[in-house]
Coordinates of C-alpha atoms in Angstrom, one line a residue:
Chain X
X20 CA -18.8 11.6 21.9
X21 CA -16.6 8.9 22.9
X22 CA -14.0 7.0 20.2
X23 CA -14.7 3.5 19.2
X24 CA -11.4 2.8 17.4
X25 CA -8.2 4.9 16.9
X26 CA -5.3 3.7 13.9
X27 CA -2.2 5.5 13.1
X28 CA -2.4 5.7 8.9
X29 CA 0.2 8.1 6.9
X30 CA 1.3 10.0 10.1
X31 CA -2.6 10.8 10.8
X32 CA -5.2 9.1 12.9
X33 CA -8.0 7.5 10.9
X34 CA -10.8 7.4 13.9
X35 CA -14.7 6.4 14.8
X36 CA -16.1 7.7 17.2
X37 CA -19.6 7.0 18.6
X38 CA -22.1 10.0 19.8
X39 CA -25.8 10.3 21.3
X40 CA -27.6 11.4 18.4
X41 CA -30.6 13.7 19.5
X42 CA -31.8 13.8 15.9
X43 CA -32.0 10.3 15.1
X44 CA -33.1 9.9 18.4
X45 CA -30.0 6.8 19.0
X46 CA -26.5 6.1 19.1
X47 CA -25.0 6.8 15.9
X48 CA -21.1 6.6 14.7
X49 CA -19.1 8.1 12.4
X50 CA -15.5 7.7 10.9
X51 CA -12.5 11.0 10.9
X52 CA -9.1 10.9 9.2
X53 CA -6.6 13.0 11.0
X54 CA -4.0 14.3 8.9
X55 CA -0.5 15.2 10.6
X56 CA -1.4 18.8 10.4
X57 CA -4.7 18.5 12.0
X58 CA -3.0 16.1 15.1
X59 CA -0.2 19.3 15.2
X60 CA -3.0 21.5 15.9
X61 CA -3.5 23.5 12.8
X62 CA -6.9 24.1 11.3
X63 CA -7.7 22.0 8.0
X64 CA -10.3 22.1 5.6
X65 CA -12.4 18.8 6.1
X66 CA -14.2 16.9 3.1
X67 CA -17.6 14.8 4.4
X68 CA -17.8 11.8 2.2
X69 CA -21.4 10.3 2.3
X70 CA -22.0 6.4 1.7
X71 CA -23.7 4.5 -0.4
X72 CA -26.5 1.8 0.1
X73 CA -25.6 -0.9 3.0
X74 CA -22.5 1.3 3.8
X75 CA -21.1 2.1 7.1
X76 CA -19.1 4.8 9.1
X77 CA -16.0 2.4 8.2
X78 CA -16.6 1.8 4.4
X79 CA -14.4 4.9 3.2
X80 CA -12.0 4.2 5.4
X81 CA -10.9 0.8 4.3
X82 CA -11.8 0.9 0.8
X83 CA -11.5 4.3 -0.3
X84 CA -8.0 4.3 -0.3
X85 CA -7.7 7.9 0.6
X86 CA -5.6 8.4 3.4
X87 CA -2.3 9.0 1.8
X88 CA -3.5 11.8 -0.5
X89 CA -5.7 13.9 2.4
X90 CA -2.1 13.1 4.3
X91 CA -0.4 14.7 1.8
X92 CA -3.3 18.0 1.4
X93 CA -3.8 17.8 5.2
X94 CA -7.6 17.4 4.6
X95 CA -9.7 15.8 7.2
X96 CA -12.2 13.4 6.0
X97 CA -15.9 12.8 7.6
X98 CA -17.6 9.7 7.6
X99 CA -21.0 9.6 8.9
X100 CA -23.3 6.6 8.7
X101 CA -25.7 5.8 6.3
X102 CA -28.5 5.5 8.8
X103 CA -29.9 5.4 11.8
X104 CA -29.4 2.3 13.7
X105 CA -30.3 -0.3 16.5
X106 CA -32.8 -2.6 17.5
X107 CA -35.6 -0.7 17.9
X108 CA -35.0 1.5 14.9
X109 CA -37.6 0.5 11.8
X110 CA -36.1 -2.4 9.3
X111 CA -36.3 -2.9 5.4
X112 CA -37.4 -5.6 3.4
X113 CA -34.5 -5.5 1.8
X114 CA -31.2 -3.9 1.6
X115 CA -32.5 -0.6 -0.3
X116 CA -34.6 1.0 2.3
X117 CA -34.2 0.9 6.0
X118 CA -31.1 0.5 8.3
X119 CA -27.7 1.3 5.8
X120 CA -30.0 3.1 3.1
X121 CA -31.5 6.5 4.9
X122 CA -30.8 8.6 1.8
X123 CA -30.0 11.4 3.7
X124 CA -33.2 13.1 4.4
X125 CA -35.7 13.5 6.8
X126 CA -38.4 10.8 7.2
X127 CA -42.0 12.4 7.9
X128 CA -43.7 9.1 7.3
X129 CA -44.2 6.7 9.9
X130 CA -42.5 4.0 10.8
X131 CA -39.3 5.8 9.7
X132 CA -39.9 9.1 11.0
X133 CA -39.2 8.5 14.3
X134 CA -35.2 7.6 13.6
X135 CA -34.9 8.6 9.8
X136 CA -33.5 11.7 10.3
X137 CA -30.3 12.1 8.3
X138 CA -30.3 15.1 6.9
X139 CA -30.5 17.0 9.7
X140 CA -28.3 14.5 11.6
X141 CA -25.5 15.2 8.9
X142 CA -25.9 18.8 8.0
X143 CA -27.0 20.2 11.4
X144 CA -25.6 17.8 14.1
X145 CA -23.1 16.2 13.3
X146 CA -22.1 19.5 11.2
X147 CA -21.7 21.1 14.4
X148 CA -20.0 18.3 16.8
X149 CA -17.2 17.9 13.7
X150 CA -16.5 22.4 14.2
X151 CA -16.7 21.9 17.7
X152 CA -14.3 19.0 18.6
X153 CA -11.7 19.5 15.8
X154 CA -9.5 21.7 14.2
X155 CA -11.7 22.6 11.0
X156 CA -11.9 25.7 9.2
X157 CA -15.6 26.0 9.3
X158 CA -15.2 28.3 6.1
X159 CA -13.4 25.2 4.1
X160 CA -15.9 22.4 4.2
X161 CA -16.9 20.5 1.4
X162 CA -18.9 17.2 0.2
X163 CA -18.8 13.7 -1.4
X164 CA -20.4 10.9 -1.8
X165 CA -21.2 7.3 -3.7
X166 CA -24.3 6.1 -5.1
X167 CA -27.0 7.1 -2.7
X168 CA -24.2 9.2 -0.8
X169 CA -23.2 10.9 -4.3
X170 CA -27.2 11.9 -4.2
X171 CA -26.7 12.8 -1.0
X172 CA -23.6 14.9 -1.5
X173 CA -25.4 16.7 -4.6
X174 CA -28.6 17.8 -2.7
X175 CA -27.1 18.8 1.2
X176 CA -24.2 20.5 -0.8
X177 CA -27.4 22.9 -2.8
X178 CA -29.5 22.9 0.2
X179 CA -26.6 24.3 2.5
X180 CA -24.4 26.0 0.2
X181 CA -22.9 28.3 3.3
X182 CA -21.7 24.9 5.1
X183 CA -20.4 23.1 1.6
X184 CA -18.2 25.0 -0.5
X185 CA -17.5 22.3 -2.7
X186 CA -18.7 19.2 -3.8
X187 CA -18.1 16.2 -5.6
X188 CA -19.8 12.6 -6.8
X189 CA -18.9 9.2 -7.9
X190 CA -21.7 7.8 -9.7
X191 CA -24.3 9.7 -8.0
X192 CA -28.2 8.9 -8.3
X193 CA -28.5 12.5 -10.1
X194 CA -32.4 12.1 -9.9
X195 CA -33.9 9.6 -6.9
X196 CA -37.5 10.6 -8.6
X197 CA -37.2 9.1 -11.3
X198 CA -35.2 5.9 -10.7
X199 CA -36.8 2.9 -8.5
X200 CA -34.1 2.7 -5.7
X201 CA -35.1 6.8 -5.6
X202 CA -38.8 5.8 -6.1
X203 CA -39.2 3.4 -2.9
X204 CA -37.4 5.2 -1.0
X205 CA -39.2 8.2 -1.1
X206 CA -42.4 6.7 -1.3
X207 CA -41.9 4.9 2.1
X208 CA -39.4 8.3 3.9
X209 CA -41.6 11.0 2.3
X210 CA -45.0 9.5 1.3
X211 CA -46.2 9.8 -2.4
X212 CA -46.1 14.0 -3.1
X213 CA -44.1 15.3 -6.1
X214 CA -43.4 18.7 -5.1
X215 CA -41.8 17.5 -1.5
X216 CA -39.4 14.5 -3.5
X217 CA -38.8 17.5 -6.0
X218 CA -36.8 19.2 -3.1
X219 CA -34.6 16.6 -2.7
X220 CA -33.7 16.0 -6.2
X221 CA -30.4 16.8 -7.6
X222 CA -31.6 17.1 -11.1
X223 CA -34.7 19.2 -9.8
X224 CA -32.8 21.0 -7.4
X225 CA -30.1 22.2 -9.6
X226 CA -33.0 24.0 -11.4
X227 CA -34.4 26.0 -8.6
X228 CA -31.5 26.7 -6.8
X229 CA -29.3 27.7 -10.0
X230 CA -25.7 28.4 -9.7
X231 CA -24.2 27.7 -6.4
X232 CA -20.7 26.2 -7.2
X233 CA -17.9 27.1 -9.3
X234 CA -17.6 23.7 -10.5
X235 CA -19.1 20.6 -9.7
X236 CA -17.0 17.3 -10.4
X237 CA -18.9 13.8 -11.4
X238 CA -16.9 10.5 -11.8
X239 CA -19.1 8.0 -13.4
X240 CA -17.7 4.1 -14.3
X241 CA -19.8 3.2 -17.9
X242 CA -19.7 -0.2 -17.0
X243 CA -21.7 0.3 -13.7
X244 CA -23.9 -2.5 -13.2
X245 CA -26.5 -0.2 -11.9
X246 CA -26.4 2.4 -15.0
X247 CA -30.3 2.9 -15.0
X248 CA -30.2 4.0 -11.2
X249 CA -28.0 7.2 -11.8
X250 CA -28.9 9.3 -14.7
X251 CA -25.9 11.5 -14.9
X252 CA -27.5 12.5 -18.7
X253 CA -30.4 14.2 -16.4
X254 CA -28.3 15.8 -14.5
X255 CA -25.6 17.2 -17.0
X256 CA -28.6 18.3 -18.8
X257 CA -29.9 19.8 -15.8
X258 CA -26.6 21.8 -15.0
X259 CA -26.6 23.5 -18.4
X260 CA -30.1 24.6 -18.2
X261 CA -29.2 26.3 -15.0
X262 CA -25.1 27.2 -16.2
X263 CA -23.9 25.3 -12.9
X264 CA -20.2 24.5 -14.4
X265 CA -20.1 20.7 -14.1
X266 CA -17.1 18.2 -15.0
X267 CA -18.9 14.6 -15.5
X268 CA -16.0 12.2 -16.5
X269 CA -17.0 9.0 -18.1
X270 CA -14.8 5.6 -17.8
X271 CA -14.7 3.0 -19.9
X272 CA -14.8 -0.4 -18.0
X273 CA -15.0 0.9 -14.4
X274 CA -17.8 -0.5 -12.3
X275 CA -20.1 1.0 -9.4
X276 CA -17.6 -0.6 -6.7
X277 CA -15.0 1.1 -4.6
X278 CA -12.6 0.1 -7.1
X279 CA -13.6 2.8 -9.2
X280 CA -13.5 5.2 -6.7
X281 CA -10.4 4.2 -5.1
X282 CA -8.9 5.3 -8.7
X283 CA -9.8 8.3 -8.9
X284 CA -10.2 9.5 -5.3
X285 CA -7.1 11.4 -5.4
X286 CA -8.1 13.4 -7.5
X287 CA -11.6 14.2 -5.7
X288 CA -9.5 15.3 -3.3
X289 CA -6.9 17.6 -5.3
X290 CA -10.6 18.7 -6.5
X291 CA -11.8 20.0 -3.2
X292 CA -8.3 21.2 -1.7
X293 CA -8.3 23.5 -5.1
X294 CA -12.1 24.4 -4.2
X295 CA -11.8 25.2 -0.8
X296 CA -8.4 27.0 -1.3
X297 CA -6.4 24.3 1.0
Chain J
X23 CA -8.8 -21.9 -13.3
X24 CA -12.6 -20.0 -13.3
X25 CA -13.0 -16.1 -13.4
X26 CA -14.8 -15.1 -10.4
X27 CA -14.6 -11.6 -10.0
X28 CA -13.1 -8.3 -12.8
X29 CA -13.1 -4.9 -11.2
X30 CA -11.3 -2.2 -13.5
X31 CA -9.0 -0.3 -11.5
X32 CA -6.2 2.1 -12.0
X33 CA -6.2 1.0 -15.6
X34 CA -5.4 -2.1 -14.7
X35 CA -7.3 -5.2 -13.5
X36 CA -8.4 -6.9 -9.8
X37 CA -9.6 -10.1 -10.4
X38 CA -10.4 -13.3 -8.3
X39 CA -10.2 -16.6 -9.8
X40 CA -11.1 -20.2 -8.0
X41 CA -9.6 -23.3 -9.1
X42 CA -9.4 -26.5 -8.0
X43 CA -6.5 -27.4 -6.0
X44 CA -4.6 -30.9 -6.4
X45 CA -2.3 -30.2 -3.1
X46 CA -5.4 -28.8 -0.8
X47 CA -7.7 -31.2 -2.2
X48 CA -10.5 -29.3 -2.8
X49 CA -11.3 -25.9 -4.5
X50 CA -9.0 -23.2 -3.5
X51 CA -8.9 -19.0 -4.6
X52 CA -6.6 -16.5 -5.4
X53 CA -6.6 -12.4 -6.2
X54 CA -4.4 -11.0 -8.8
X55 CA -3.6 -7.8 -9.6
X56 CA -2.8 -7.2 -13.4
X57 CA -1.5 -3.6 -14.3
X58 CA -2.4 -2.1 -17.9
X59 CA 1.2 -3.0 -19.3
X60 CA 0.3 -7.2 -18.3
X61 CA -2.8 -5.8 -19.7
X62 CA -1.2 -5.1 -22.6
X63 CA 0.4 -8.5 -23.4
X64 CA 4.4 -6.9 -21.7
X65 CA 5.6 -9.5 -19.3
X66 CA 5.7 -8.3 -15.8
X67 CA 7.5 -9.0 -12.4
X68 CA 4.8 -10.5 -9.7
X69 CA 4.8 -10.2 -6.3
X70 CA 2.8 -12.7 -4.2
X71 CA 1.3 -11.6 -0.6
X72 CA 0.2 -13.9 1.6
X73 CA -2.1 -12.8 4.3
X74 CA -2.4 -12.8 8.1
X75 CA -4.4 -14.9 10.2
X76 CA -8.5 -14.8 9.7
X77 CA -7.6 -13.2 5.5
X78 CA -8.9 -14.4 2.5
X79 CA -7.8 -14.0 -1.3
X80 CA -9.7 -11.0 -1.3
X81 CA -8.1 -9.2 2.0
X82 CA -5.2 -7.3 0.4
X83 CA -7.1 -6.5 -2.6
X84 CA -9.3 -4.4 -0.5
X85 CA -7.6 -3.0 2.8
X86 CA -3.8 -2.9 1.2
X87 CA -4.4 0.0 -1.0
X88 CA -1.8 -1.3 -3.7
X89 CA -2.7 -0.7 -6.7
X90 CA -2.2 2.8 -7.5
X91 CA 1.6 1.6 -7.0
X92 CA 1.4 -1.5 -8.6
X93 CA -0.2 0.1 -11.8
X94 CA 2.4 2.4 -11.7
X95 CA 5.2 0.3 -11.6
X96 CA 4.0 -2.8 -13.5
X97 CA 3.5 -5.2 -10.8
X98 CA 1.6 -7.9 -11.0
X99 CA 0.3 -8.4 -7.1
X100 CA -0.7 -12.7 -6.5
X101 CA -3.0 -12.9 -3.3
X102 CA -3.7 -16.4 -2.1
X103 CA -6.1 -18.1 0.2
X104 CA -4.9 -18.1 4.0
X105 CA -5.9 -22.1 4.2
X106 CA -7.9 -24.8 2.9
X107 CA -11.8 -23.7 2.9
X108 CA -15.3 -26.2 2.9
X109 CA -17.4 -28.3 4.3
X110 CA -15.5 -31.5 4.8
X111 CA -12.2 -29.2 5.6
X112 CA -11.4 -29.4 9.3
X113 CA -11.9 -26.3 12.1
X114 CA -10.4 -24.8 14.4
X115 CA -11.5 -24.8 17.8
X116 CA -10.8 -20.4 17.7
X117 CA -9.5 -18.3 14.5
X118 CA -5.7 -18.6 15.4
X119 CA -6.2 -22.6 13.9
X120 CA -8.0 -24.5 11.3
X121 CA -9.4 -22.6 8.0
X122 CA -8.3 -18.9 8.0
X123 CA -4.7 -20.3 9.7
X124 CA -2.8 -22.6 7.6
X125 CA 0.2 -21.1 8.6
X126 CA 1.9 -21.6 4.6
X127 CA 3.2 -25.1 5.7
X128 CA 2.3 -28.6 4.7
X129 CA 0.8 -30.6 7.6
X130 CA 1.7 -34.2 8.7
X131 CA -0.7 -34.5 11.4
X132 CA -4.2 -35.5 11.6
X133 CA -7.1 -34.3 10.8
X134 CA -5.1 -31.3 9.0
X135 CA -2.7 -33.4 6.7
X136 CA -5.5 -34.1 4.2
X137 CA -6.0 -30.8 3.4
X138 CA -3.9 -28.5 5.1
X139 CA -0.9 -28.4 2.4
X140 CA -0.3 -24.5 2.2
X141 CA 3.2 -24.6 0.9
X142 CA 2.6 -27.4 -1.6
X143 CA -0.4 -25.0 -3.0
X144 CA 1.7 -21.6 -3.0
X145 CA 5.3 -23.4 -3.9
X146 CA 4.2 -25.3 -6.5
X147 CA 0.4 -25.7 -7.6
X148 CA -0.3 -21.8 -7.5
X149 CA 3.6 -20.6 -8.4
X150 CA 2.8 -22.8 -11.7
X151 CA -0.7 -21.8 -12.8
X152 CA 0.5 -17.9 -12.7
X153 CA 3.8 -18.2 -14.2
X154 CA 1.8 -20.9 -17.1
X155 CA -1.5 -18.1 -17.2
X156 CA -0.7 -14.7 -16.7
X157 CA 2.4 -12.4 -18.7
X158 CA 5.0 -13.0 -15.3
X159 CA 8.3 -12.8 -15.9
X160 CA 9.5 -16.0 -14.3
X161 CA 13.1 -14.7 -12.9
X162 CA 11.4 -11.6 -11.5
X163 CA 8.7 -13.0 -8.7
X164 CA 9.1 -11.8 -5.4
X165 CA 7.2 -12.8 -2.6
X166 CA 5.7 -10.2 1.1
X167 CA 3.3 -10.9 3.6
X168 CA 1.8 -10.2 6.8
X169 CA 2.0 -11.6 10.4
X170 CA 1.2 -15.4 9.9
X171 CA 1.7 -14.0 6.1
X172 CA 4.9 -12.3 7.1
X173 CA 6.4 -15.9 8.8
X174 CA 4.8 -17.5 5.5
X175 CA 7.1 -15.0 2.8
X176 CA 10.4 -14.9 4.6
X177 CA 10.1 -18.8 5.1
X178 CA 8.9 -19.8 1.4
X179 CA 11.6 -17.2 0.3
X180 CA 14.4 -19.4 2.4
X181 CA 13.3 -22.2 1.2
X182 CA 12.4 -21.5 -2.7
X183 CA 14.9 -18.5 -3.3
X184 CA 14.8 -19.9 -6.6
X185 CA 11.8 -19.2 -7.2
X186 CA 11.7 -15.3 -5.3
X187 CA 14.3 -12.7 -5.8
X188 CA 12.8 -10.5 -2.9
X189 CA 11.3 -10.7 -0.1
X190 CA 9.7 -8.2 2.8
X191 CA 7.3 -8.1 5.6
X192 CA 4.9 -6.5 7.7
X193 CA 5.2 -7.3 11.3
X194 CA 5.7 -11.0 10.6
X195 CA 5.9 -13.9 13.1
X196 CA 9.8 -14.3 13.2
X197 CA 10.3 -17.0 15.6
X198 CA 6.4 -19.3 15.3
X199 CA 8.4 -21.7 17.5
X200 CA 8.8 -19.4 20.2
X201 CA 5.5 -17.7 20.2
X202 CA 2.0 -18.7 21.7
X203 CA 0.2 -18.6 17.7
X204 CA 3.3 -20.9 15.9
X205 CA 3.5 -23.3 19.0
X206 CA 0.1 -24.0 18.7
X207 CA -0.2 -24.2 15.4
X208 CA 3.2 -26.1 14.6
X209 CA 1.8 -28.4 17.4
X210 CA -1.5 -29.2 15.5
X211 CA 0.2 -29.4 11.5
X212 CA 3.5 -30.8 12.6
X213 CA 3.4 -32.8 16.0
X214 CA 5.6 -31.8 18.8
X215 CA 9.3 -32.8 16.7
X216 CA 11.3 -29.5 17.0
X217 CA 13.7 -30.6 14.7
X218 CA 10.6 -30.2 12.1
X219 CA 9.5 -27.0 13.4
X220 CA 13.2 -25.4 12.8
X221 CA 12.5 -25.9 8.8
X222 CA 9.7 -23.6 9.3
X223 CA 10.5 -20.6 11.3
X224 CA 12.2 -17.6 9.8
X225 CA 14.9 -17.3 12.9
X226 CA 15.6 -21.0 12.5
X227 CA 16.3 -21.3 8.8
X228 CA 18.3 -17.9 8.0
X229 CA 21.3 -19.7 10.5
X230 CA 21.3 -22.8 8.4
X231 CA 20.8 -21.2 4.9
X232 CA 22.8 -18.1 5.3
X233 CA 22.8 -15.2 2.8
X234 CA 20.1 -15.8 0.5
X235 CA 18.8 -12.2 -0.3
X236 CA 20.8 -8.8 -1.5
X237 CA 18.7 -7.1 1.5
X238 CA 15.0 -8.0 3.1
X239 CA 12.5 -5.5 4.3
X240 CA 10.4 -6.0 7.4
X241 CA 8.3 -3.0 9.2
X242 CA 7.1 -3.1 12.4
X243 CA 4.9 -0.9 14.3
X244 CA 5.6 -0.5 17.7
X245 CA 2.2 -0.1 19.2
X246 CA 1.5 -3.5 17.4
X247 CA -1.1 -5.3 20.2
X248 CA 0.5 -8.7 18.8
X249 CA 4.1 -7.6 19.4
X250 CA 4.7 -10.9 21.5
X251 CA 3.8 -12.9 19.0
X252 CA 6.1 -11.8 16.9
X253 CA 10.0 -11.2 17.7
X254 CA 11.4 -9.0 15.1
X255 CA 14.2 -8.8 17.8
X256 CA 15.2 -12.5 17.3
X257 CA 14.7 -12.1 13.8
X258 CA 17.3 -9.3 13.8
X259 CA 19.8 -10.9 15.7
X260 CA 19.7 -14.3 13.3
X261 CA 20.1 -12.0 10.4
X262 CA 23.1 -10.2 11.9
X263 CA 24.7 -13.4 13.0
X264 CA 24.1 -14.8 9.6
X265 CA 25.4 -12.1 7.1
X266 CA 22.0 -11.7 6.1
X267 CA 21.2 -7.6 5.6
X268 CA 17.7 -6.5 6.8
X269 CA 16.5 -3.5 7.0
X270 CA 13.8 -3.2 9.9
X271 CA 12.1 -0.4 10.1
X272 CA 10.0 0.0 13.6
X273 CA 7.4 2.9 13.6
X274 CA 6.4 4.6 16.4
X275 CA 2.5 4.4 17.2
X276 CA 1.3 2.0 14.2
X277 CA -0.3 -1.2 15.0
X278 CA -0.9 -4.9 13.5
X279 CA -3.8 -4.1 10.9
X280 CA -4.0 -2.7 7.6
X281 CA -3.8 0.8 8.3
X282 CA -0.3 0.1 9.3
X283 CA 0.5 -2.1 6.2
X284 CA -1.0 0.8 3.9
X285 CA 0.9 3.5 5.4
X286 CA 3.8 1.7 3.8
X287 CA 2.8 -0.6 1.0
X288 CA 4.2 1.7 -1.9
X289 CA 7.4 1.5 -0.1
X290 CA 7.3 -2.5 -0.1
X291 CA 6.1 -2.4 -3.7
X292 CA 9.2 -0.2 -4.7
X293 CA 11.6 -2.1 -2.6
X294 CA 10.7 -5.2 -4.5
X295 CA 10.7 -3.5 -8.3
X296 CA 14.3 -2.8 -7.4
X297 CA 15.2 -5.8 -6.4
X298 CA 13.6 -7.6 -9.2
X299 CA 15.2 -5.3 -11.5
X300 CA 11.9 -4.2 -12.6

């Protein structure tokens, strides 16, 4: 692990760091706000916040607009990438599949399955380096994410509900199956079976997995210019078939960008301090 | 004046409009910031921010992380270009010159005096279109900025205080006459006549216009990598010998970017709505 870049913000440390990634088999980077109460040594709860499509590391960090609050809750906040990277790690054909769009699963299909590893790189790996090398209560970790990363945040936070305790979305894709950024991407990272895309689903997950969270918070912007990508109707329906508690908040004239989010991050993060009894 | 860009956000709205600019000769941009109460037809106080070296319009907008504050307190928030931008607009030889460094002053010199009229655009041509298109209260415009921004507000400020009641900075270029960036680029706009240089450096022109402003507002971080550039000292000194009250606030361990100027943006934003009476 070695740091990249290091910037004093709100008496924290907003960081990158860059680490050998054995399970996407390359270098891979990821961003870390320091609160004050983290650099004085006490142990904080820590919120990952997972990216959307052609994202990076340092995407939250500068448009987010979250520092002040997680200052003020002492959260730390996660950043990984949005996929594996480098010059002899497989390319798209456009900006929807490929390097910045690893939709946070593992690849089994080739070319991608020999870097395309994110799931396990977020929930496993660089799960562990984050315990290990900071002060995090490893019982008061939770999980965001945008777009791709709100899908993302959904389906790692039901998969490995004794790592997440909370999670949150803004304008998630609620069900990649059905939607075609969801469509190509696991055509080309799984191949074409139902039953595996099913697993990584949020609105098919929700189903099987029943409820995991005490609440679940959605922001969605109703003038998101990529609406028919997300599907929050599937997935609020989806979350009352299975009696998961879920707050989806609609609003008017706010768009997919982080201009939406940076409105209502605070309270994402008032969300998960309440959630994870910061 | 053409609409370029509308993101909702914080009830209010970020927008970027293009226009085509008499003083730069060619088409220039801006950001604004309007909160819900412009929004709603009130007339509110603006502050303009003019950008460092390598900016755009859309710079503050993004890394700043003002508008929670500004929606909050009914700021309007005016973000112009940095320079002159196209094809048949000259270059710098390196980004500390040319487009991306016009350095808010009107160039003699050639090749930059056919374009390069930064303080014509912001003075007049852009002062004008907002106060004759957007709900500003005319008496109540202030004016901040950053490094070559920061040089570019307390100078305009000297020399229109007519036009802005209030003025701050973050880690501006006090003395551009006594620092590597201004002497090279006072050298290219304004040939080597110091007498001319004088009427556009901050240390220079609070000694001949004296007490201008109730108080002005410049922070500093002290592990700033541009320090030499910059001179806060001299700045400090001019002020005192002037009668000119400035509070400078230097901060341990925060450096030049935007995750310094974040860390204290709300504080500039408040400063100014008390000094426009807002």
């Amino acid at each position: 692990m070695e740091l990249v870049q290091n910037n004093k913000c709100f008496d924290g440390e907003q960081r990158i760091y860059s680490f050998s990634s054995e399970t996407l088999n390359g270098e891979s980077r990821f961003g870390i706000f320091l609160p004050p109460q983290a650099l004085d040594g006490q142990k904080c709860p820590a919120v990952f916040f997972l990216a959307g499509l052609t994202c990076t590391e340092e995407t939250f960090a500068i448009k987010a607009h979250a520092q002040k609050m997680a200052s003020q809750l002492g959260l730390i906040l996660v950043t990984p990438d949005t996929s594996p990277r480098g010059e002899n790690v497989a390319k798209g054909d456009h900006w929807d599949i490929g390097q910045g769009a690893g939709f946070y699963i593992n690849a089994t299909e080739s070319p991608w399955s020999a870097h395309y590893q994110m799931e396990n790189c977020i929930a496993s790996e660089l799960y562990d380096l984050i315990i290990r090398n900071f002060a995090v209560h490893a019982d008061k970790t939770g999980i965001m994410g945008h777009s791709m990363g709100g899908h993302g945040a959904l389906t790692l936070a039901m998969k490995y509900p004794e790592k997440f305790s909370s999670v949150s979305a803004f304008a998630p894709i609620c069900a990649p199956s059905q939607c075609p950024w969801g469509i190509k991407a696991f055509t080309n990272y799984l191949g074409n079976v139902q039953e595996v895309w099913a697993q990584h689903d949020a609105v098919e997950l929700i189903q099987s997995k029943g409820t995991l969270f005490s609440e679940i918070l959605v922001d969605q912007g109703l003038k998101d210019q990529f609406y028919a990508q997300l599907n929050p109707a599937l997935f609020k329906a989806a979350c009352e078939k299975a009696g998961q508690k879920l707050t989806l908040r609609e609003h008017e004239g706010y768009d997919h960008g982080y201009y939406f989010i940076q409105s209502f991050i605070d309270e994402h993060l008032q969300f998960h301090a309440v959630q994870l009894g910061a």
